[in-house]
PDB file of C-alpha atoms in Angstrom:
ATOM      1  CA  GLN A   1     119.506 125.600  94.315  1.00  0.00           C
ATOM      2  CA  VAL A   2     120.252 126.658  98.063  1.00  0.00           C
ATOM      3  CA  GLN A   3     117.400 127.857 100.019  1.00  0.00           C
ATOM      4  CA  LEU A   4     116.983 129.139 103.646  1.00  0.00           C
ATOM      5  CA  GLN A   5     114.130 129.470 105.567  1.00  0.00           C
ATOM      6  CA  GLU A   6     113.939 131.233 109.243  1.00  0.00           C
ATOM      7  CA  SER A   7     111.328 130.190 111.847  1.00  0.00           C
ATOM      8  CA  GLY A   8     110.697 130.621 115.372  1.00  0.00           C
ATOM      9  CA  PRO A   9     108.064 132.817 117.494  1.00  0.00           C
ATOM     10  CA  GLY A  10     107.370 136.362 116.546  1.00  0.00           C
ATOM     11  CA  LEU A  11     106.822 138.012 119.697  1.00  0.00           C
ATOM     12  CA  VAL A  12     108.736 137.373 123.024  1.00  0.00           C
ATOM     13  CA  LYS A  13     108.265 139.330 126.083  1.00  0.00           C
ATOM     14  CA  PRO A  14     111.009 141.326 127.790  1.00  0.00           C
ATOM     15  CA  SER A  15     113.820 139.670 129.539  1.00  0.00           C
ATOM     16  CA  GLN A  16     112.760 136.594 127.814  1.00  0.00           C
ATOM     17  CA  THR A  17     115.168 134.589 125.515  1.00  0.00           C
ATOM     18  CA  LEU A  18     114.672 134.436 121.714  1.00  0.00           C
ATOM     19  CA  SER A  19     115.435 131.350 119.538  1.00  0.00           C
ATOM     20  CA  LEU A  20     115.490 131.119 116.053  1.00  0.00           C
ATOM     21  CA  THR A  21     116.186 128.037 113.531  1.00  0.00           C
ATOM     22  CA  CYS A  22     117.352 128.832 110.147  1.00  0.00           C
ATOM     23  CA  THR A  23     116.676 125.799 107.690  1.00  0.00           C
ATOM     24  CA  VAL A  24     118.879 124.822 104.717  1.00  0.00           C
ATOM     25  CA  SER A  25     117.431 123.440 101.804  1.00  0.00           C
ATOM     26  CA  GLY A  26     118.914 122.300  98.613  1.00  0.00           C
ATOM     27  CA  GLY A  27     122.094 122.240  99.576  1.00  0.00           C
ATOM     28  CA  SER A  28     124.426 120.529 102.681  1.00  0.00           C
ATOM     29  CA  ILE A  29     125.211 122.707 105.246  1.00  0.00           C
ATOM     30  CA  SER A  30     128.592 120.963 105.461  1.00  0.00           C
ATOM     31  CA  SER A  31     129.238 121.104 102.346  1.00  0.00           C
ATOM     32  CA  GLY A  32     131.860 123.914 100.993  1.00  0.00           C
ATOM     33  CA  SER A  33     133.578 126.507 102.954  1.00  0.00           C
ATOM     34  CA  TYR A  34     130.656 128.262 103.751  1.00  0.00           C
ATOM     35  CA  SER A  35     130.043 130.076 106.709  1.00  0.00           C
ATOM     36  CA  TRP A  36     126.059 130.690 108.253  1.00  0.00           C
ATOM     37  CA  ASN A  37     124.931 133.822 109.607  1.00  0.00           C
ATOM     38  CA  TRP A  38     122.505 135.933 111.349  1.00  0.00           C
ATOM     39  CA  ILE A  39     121.601 139.383 110.269  1.00  0.00           C
ATOM     40  CA  ARG A  40     119.161 141.703 111.566  1.00  0.00           C
ATOM     41  CA  GLN A  41     117.183 144.742 111.012  1.00  0.00           C
ATOM     42  CA  PRO A  42     115.106 147.036 113.292  1.00  0.00           C
ATOM     43  CA  ALA A  43     112.125 148.894 111.020  1.00  0.00           C
ATOM     44  CA  GLY A  44     113.384 151.724 109.012  1.00  0.00           C
ATOM     45  CA  LYS A  45     117.218 151.141 110.142  1.00  0.00           C
ATOM     46  CA  GLY A  46     120.188 149.626 108.369  1.00  0.00           C
ATOM     47  CA  LEU A  47     121.337 145.779 108.883  1.00  0.00           C
ATOM     48  CA  GLU A  48     123.387 144.565 111.783  1.00  0.00           C
ATOM     49  CA  TRP A  49     125.370 141.673 112.095  1.00  0.00           C
ATOM     50  CA  ILE A  50     124.828 139.401 114.676  1.00  0.00           C
ATOM     51  CA  GLY A  51     127.508 136.486 113.957  1.00  0.00           C
ATOM     52  CA  ARG A  52     127.930 133.408 111.994  1.00  0.00           C
ATOM     53  CA  ILE A  53     128.882 129.514 112.530  1.00  0.00           C
ATOM     54  CA  TYR A  54     130.894 127.243 110.105  1.00  0.00           C
ATOM     55  CA  ALA A  55     129.920 123.504 109.927  1.00  0.00           C
ATOM     56  CA  SER A  56     132.857 122.589 111.918  1.00  0.00           C
ATOM     57  CA  GLY A  57     131.090 124.585 114.862  1.00  0.00           C
ATOM     58  CA  SER A  58     133.233 127.604 115.031  1.00  0.00           C
ATOM     59  CA  THR A  59     131.729 130.784 115.875  1.00  0.00           C
ATOM     60  CA  ASN A  60     132.353 134.215 115.595  1.00  0.00           C
ATOM     61  CA  TYR A  61     129.881 137.281 117.162  1.00  0.00           C
ATOM     62  CA  ASN A  62     129.306 140.656 117.288  1.00  0.00           C
ATOM     63  CA  PRO A  63     131.073 142.289 120.172  1.00  0.00           C
ATOM     64  CA  SER A  64     127.927 144.424 120.778  1.00  0.00           C
ATOM     65  CA  LEU A  65     125.813 141.392 121.282  1.00  0.00           C
ATOM     66  CA  LYS A  66     128.369 138.458 122.587  1.00  0.00           C
ATOM     67  CA  SER A  67     127.470 138.341 125.917  1.00  0.00           C
ATOM     68  CA  ARG A  68     123.822 137.593 124.787  1.00  0.00           C
ATOM     69  CA  VAL A  69     123.850 135.148 121.727  1.00  0.00           C
ATOM     70  CA  THR A  70     124.909 131.819 121.137  1.00  0.00           C
ATOM     71  CA  ILE A  71     124.583 130.378 117.664  1.00  0.00           C
ATOM     72  CA  SER A  72     124.887 126.605 117.032  1.00  0.00           C
ATOM     73  CA  VAL A  73     124.423 124.204 114.469  1.00  0.00           C
ATOM     74  CA  ASP A  74     122.815 120.515 113.694  1.00  0.00           C
ATOM     75  CA  THR A  75     124.666 119.334 110.635  1.00  0.00           C
ATOM     76  CA  SER A  76     122.069 116.448 110.952  1.00  0.00           C
ATOM     77  CA  LYS A  77     119.290 118.609 110.885  1.00  0.00           C
ATOM     78  CA  ASN A  78     120.969 120.639 108.422  1.00  0.00           C
ATOM     79  CA  GLN A  79     119.840 123.713 110.621  1.00  0.00           C
ATOM     80  CA  PHE A  80     121.637 126.712 112.098  1.00  0.00           C
ATOM     81  CA  SER A  81     119.972 128.058 115.411  1.00  0.00           C
ATOM     82  CA  LEU A  82     120.401 131.438 117.087  1.00  0.00           C
ATOM     83  CA  GLU A  83     119.321 131.997 120.734  1.00  0.00           C
ATOM     84  CA  LEU A  84     119.431 135.700 122.519  1.00  0.00           C
ATOM     85  CA  ILE A  85     119.272 136.252 125.837  1.00  0.00           C
ATOM     86  CA  SER A  86     117.684 139.054 128.201  1.00  0.00           C
ATOM     87  CA  LEU A  87     115.380 140.507 125.505  1.00  0.00           C
ATOM     88  CA  THR A  88     114.591 144.225 125.310  1.00  0.00           C
ATOM     89  CA  ALA A  89     112.345 146.198 123.129  1.00  0.00           C
ATOM     90  CA  ALA A  90     115.706 147.084 120.978  1.00  0.00           C
ATOM     91  CA  ASP A  91     115.841 143.689 120.064  1.00  0.00           C
ATOM     92  CA  THR A  92     112.531 144.197 118.255  1.00  0.00           C
ATOM     93  CA  ALA A  93     113.621 143.476 114.506  1.00  0.00           C
ATOM     94  CA  VAL A  94     113.533 141.255 111.387  1.00  0.00           C
ATOM     95  CA  TYR A  95     115.896 138.878 111.610  1.00  0.00           C
ATOM     96  CA  TYR A  96     117.794 137.236 108.651  1.00  0.00           C
ATOM     97  CA  CYS A  97     119.784 133.877 108.025  1.00  0.00           C
ATOM     98  CA  ALA A  98     122.174 134.035 105.274  1.00  0.00           C
ATOM     99  CA  ARG A  99     124.947 131.817 103.592  1.00  0.00           C
ATOM    100  CA  ASP A 100     128.521 133.830 103.044  1.00  0.00           C
ATOM    101  CA  VAL A 101     130.679 131.932 100.163  1.00  0.00           C
ATOM    102  CA  GLY A 102     133.852 133.697 102.071  1.00  0.00           C
ATOM    103  CA  TYR A 103     136.093 136.565 100.291  1.00  0.00           C
ATOM    104  CA  PRO A 104     135.739 137.795  97.943  1.00  0.00           C
ATOM    105  CA  TYR A 105     132.283 136.142  97.431  1.00  0.00           C
ATOM    106  CA  GLY A 106     129.430 137.742  99.966  1.00  0.00           C
ATOM    107  CA  MET A 107     126.379 136.714 101.517  1.00  0.00           C
ATOM    108  CA  ASP A 108     124.800 134.932  98.406  1.00  0.00           C
ATOM    109  CA  VAL A 109     121.886 133.448  99.898  1.00  0.00           C
ATOM    110  CA  TRP A 110     119.357 134.617 102.282  1.00  0.00           C
ATOM    111  CA  GLY A 111     116.336 133.858 104.469  1.00  0.00           C
ATOM    112  CA  GLN A 112     113.166 135.812 103.719  1.00  0.00           C
ATOM    113  CA  GLY A 113     113.462 137.214 107.352  1.00  0.00           C
ATOM    114  CA  THR A 114     111.007 136.847 110.278  1.00  0.00           C
ATOM    115  CA  THR A 115     109.957 139.591 112.308  1.00  0.00           C
ATOM    116  CA  VAL A 116     110.344 139.442 115.866  1.00  0.00           C
ATOM    117  CA  THR A 117     108.834 141.919 118.311  1.00  0.00           C
ATOM    118  CA  VAL A 118     109.950 142.323 121.867  1.00  0.00           C
ATOM    119  CA  SER A 119     106.791 143.463 123.859  1.00  0.00           C
ATOM    120  CA  SER A 120     104.717 142.268 127.068  1.00  0.00           C
TER     121      SER A 120
ATOM    122  CA  ASP B   1     134.343 147.972 114.838  1.00  0.00           C
ATOM    123  CA  ILE B   2     134.956 149.507 111.354  1.00  0.00           C
ATOM    124  CA  GLN B   3     132.608 152.048 110.471  1.00  0.00           C
ATOM    125  CA  MET B   4     130.916 152.376 106.888  1.00  0.00           C
ATOM    126  CA  THR B   5     129.273 155.702 106.178  1.00  0.00           C
ATOM    127  CA  GLN B   6     127.387 155.868 102.530  1.00  0.00           C
ATOM    128  CA  SER B   7     126.539 158.881 100.961  1.00  0.00           C
ATOM    129  CA  PRO B   8     123.712 160.352  99.789  1.00  0.00           C
ATOM    130  CA  SER B   9     121.075 158.575 102.479  1.00  0.00           C
ATOM    131  CA  SER B  10     118.632 159.152  99.968  1.00  0.00           C
ATOM    132  CA  LEU B  11     118.159 160.033  96.551  1.00  0.00           C
ATOM    133  CA  SER B  12     115.726 161.196  93.917  1.00  0.00           C
ATOM    134  CA  ALA B  13     116.144 160.115  89.999  1.00  0.00           C
ATOM    135  CA  SER B  14     114.318 158.983  86.675  1.00  0.00           C
ATOM    136  CA  VAL B  15     113.741 156.324  84.697  1.00  0.00           C
ATOM    137  CA  GLY B  16     117.299 156.378  82.660  1.00  0.00           C
ATOM    138  CA  ASP B  17     119.418 158.295  84.516  1.00  0.00           C
ATOM    139  CA  GLY B  18     122.729 157.247  85.859  1.00  0.00           C
ATOM    140  CA  VAL B  19     123.412 156.952  89.797  1.00  0.00           C
ATOM    141  CA  THR B  20     126.302 156.667  91.862  1.00  0.00           C
ATOM    142  CA  ILE B  21     126.179 155.866  95.735  1.00  0.00           C
ATOM    143  CA  THR B  22     129.640 156.401  97.988  1.00  0.00           C
ATOM    144  CA  CYS B  23     130.847 154.017 100.734  1.00  0.00           C
ATOM    145  CA  ARG B  24     133.777 155.298 102.570  1.00  0.00           C
ATOM    146  CA  ALA B  25     135.358 152.962 105.177  1.00  0.00           C
ATOM    147  CA  SER B  26     136.843 154.300 108.685  1.00  0.00           C
ATOM    148  CA  GLN B  27     139.844 152.480 107.592  1.00  0.00           C
ATOM    149  CA  ASN B  28     141.740 150.553 104.653  1.00  0.00           C
ATOM    150  CA  ILE B  29     139.461 147.688 103.828  1.00  0.00           C
ATOM    151  CA  ASN B  30     141.394 146.706 100.513  1.00  0.00           C
ATOM    152  CA  LYS B  31     138.598 145.552  98.457  1.00  0.00           C
ATOM    153  CA  TYR B  32     136.711 143.673 101.278  1.00  0.00           C
ATOM    154  CA  LEU B  33     133.177 145.243  99.831  1.00  0.00           C
ATOM    155  CA  ASN B  34     130.046 144.216  98.983  1.00  0.00           C
ATOM    156  CA  TRP B  35     126.961 145.779  97.484  1.00  0.00           C
ATOM    157  CA  TYR B  36     123.497 144.494  98.496  1.00  0.00           C
ATOM    158  CA  GLN B  37     120.380 145.971  96.971  1.00  0.00           C
ATOM    159  CA  GLN B  38     116.711 145.542  99.241  1.00  0.00           C
ATOM    160  CA  LYS B  39     113.378 145.711  98.342  1.00  0.00           C
ATOM    161  CA  PRO B  40     110.644 146.939 100.951  1.00  0.00           C
ATOM    162  CA  GLY B  41     109.584 143.563 102.676  1.00  0.00           C
ATOM    163  CA  LYS B  42     112.316 141.915 101.242  1.00  0.00           C
ATOM    164  CA  ALA B  43     115.834 140.406 101.834  1.00  0.00           C
ATOM    165  CA  PRO B  44     118.751 141.826 100.510  1.00  0.00           C
ATOM    166  CA  LYS B  45     120.282 140.625  97.175  1.00  0.00           C
ATOM    167  CA  LEU B  46     123.872 140.425  96.798  1.00  0.00           C
ATOM    168  CA  LEU B  47     124.686 143.006  93.782  1.00  0.00           C
ATOM    169  CA  ILE B  48     128.713 143.583  93.717  1.00  0.00           C
ATOM    170  CA  TYR B  49     131.504 141.561  95.579  1.00  0.00           C
ATOM    171  CA  GLY B  50     134.903 142.405  95.574  1.00  0.00           C
ATOM    172  CA  ALA B  51     134.431 145.864  95.341  1.00  0.00           C
ATOM    173  CA  SER B  52     133.952 145.296  91.379  1.00  0.00           C
ATOM    174  CA  SER B  53     132.693 141.958  90.350  1.00  0.00           C
ATOM    175  CA  LEU B  54     129.219 141.328  89.573  1.00  0.00           C
ATOM    176  CA  GLN B  55     127.064 138.443  91.144  1.00  0.00           C
ATOM    177  CA  SER B  56     125.842 136.325  89.160  1.00  0.00           C
ATOM    178  CA  GLY B  57     122.560 137.317  87.260  1.00  0.00           C
ATOM    179  CA  VAL B  58     123.085 140.959  88.055  1.00  0.00           C
ATOM    180  CA  PRO B  59     122.304 143.348  85.041  1.00  0.00           C
ATOM    181  CA  SER B  60     125.481 144.850  83.436  1.00  0.00           C
ATOM    182  CA  ARG B  61     124.021 148.059  84.745  1.00  0.00           C
ATOM    183  CA  PHE B  62     125.392 148.128  88.202  1.00  0.00           C
ATOM    184  CA  SER B  63     129.242 148.796  88.611  1.00  0.00           C
ATOM    185  CA  GLY B  64     131.521 148.834  91.777  1.00  0.00           C
ATOM    186  CA  SER B  65     134.784 150.207  92.211  1.00  0.00           C
ATOM    187  CA  GLY B  66     137.223 151.648  94.504  1.00  0.00           C
ATOM    188  CA  SER B  67     139.779 150.133  96.904  1.00  0.00           C
ATOM    189  CA  GLY B  68     141.014 151.351 100.108  1.00  0.00           C
ATOM    190  CA  THR B  69     138.535 153.490 101.954  1.00  0.00           C
ATOM    191  CA  ASP B  70     136.551 154.823  99.095  1.00  0.00           C
ATOM    192  CA  PHE B  71     134.076 152.669  97.014  1.00  0.00           C
ATOM    193  CA  THR B  72     131.111 153.915  94.407  1.00  0.00           C
ATOM    194  CA  LEU B  73     128.248 151.699  93.118  1.00  0.00           C
ATOM    195  CA  THR B  74     126.879 153.278  89.803  1.00  0.00           C
ATOM    196  CA  ILE B  75     123.791 152.239  87.842  1.00  0.00           C
ATOM    197  CA  SER B  76     124.515 153.365  84.396  1.00  0.00           C
ATOM    198  CA  SER B  77     121.133 153.781  83.466  1.00  0.00           C
ATOM    199  CA  LEU B  78     118.005 153.385  85.937  1.00  0.00           C
ATOM    200  CA  GLN B  79     115.268 150.775  85.523  1.00  0.00           C
ATOM    201  CA  PRO B  80     111.960 150.587  87.324  1.00  0.00           C
ATOM    202  CA  GLU B  81     113.335 147.198  89.156  1.00  0.00           C
ATOM    203  CA  ASP B  82     116.117 149.660  90.250  1.00  0.00           C
ATOM    204  CA  PHE B  83     114.166 151.753  92.853  1.00  0.00           C
ATOM    205  CA  ALA B  84     115.467 150.060  96.276  1.00  0.00           C
ATOM    206  CA  THR B  85     117.873 150.551  99.399  1.00  0.00           C
ATOM    207  CA  TYR B  86     121.789 150.062  98.385  1.00  0.00           C
ATOM    208  CA  SER B  87     123.604 149.047 100.972  1.00  0.00           C
ATOM    209  CA  CYS B  88     127.578 148.560 101.471  1.00  0.00           C
ATOM    210  CA  GLN B  89     129.201 145.673 103.918  1.00  0.00           C
ATOM    211  CA  GLN B  90     132.806 145.253 104.424  1.00  0.00           C
ATOM    212  CA  THR B  91     133.912 141.620 105.060  1.00  0.00           C
ATOM    213  CA  TYR B  92     137.540 142.747 105.680  1.00  0.00           C
ATOM    214  CA  ASN B  93     137.365 141.614 109.478  1.00  0.00           C
ATOM    215  CA  THR B  94     134.561 140.968 111.933  1.00  0.00           C
ATOM    216  CA  PRO B  95     132.234 142.165 113.205  1.00  0.00           C
ATOM    217  CA  ARG B  96     131.048 142.485 109.460  1.00  0.00           C
ATOM    218  CA  THR B  97     129.539 145.989 109.305  1.00  0.00           C
ATOM    219  CA  PHE B  98     127.311 147.621 106.542  1.00  0.00           C
ATOM    220  CA  GLY B  99     126.317 151.240 106.079  1.00  0.00           C
ATOM    221  CA  GLN B 100     123.322 152.707 106.546  1.00  0.00           C
ATOM    222  CA  GLY B 101     121.809 152.602 103.202  1.00  0.00           C
ATOM    223  CA  ALA B 102     121.350 154.407 100.339  1.00  0.00           C
ATOM    224  CA  LYS B 103     117.466 155.088  99.356  1.00  0.00           C
ATOM    225  CA  VAL B 104     116.863 155.485  95.635  1.00  0.00           C
ATOM    226  CA  GLU B 105     113.194 156.733  95.085  1.00  0.00           C
ATOM    227  CA  ILE B 106     111.978 158.048  91.938  1.00  0.00           C
ATOM    228  CA  LYS B 107     111.710 161.441  90.893  1.00  0.00           C
TER     229      LYS B 107
END
């Protein structure tokens, strides 16, 4: 079955850029009409949707982060990536990638999450 | 953005109890509502999609209902593995938004 795995640095300095990659295994990122999503969760808080990308490259972002976020896809590597610039301590969170099947279905496959701490 | 508000934020219950969690949307979202279960240190798990459809593999003691702005997640008889945090999510539009979560604890 499809599995997702996040990778990237666990510690990033303030004002720097966070780059995370989600590797899809057990299936092709290009199959179906799935969207590939990034979600984050600060410690003890709720889930925040960051944005999504389709295999075509079409994207949607959360307006609260839109000026700082870029999501890209590399179908040849079966990966999609998140770039978040100008980091502050408020960006410290667990970052998840997830597959969304689309309405009426939901995000049915999630990565295990990766903890990102923004600190000098 | 559509605001999702859950209540209660936390509750204590015993094994075998029935539990209901509510989720209210700030505008009509028809049945564009999913429920997730999350255990400490783990990723969320999809339980219910389309407000009332059970995700494959999820026990039948979980059920969802509602449409428009008001939704409920019901666990008919709590099992030890059900103690977790439950979050609703609207998929009516972007940005996708989640409720703040409802933590179900052992009494």
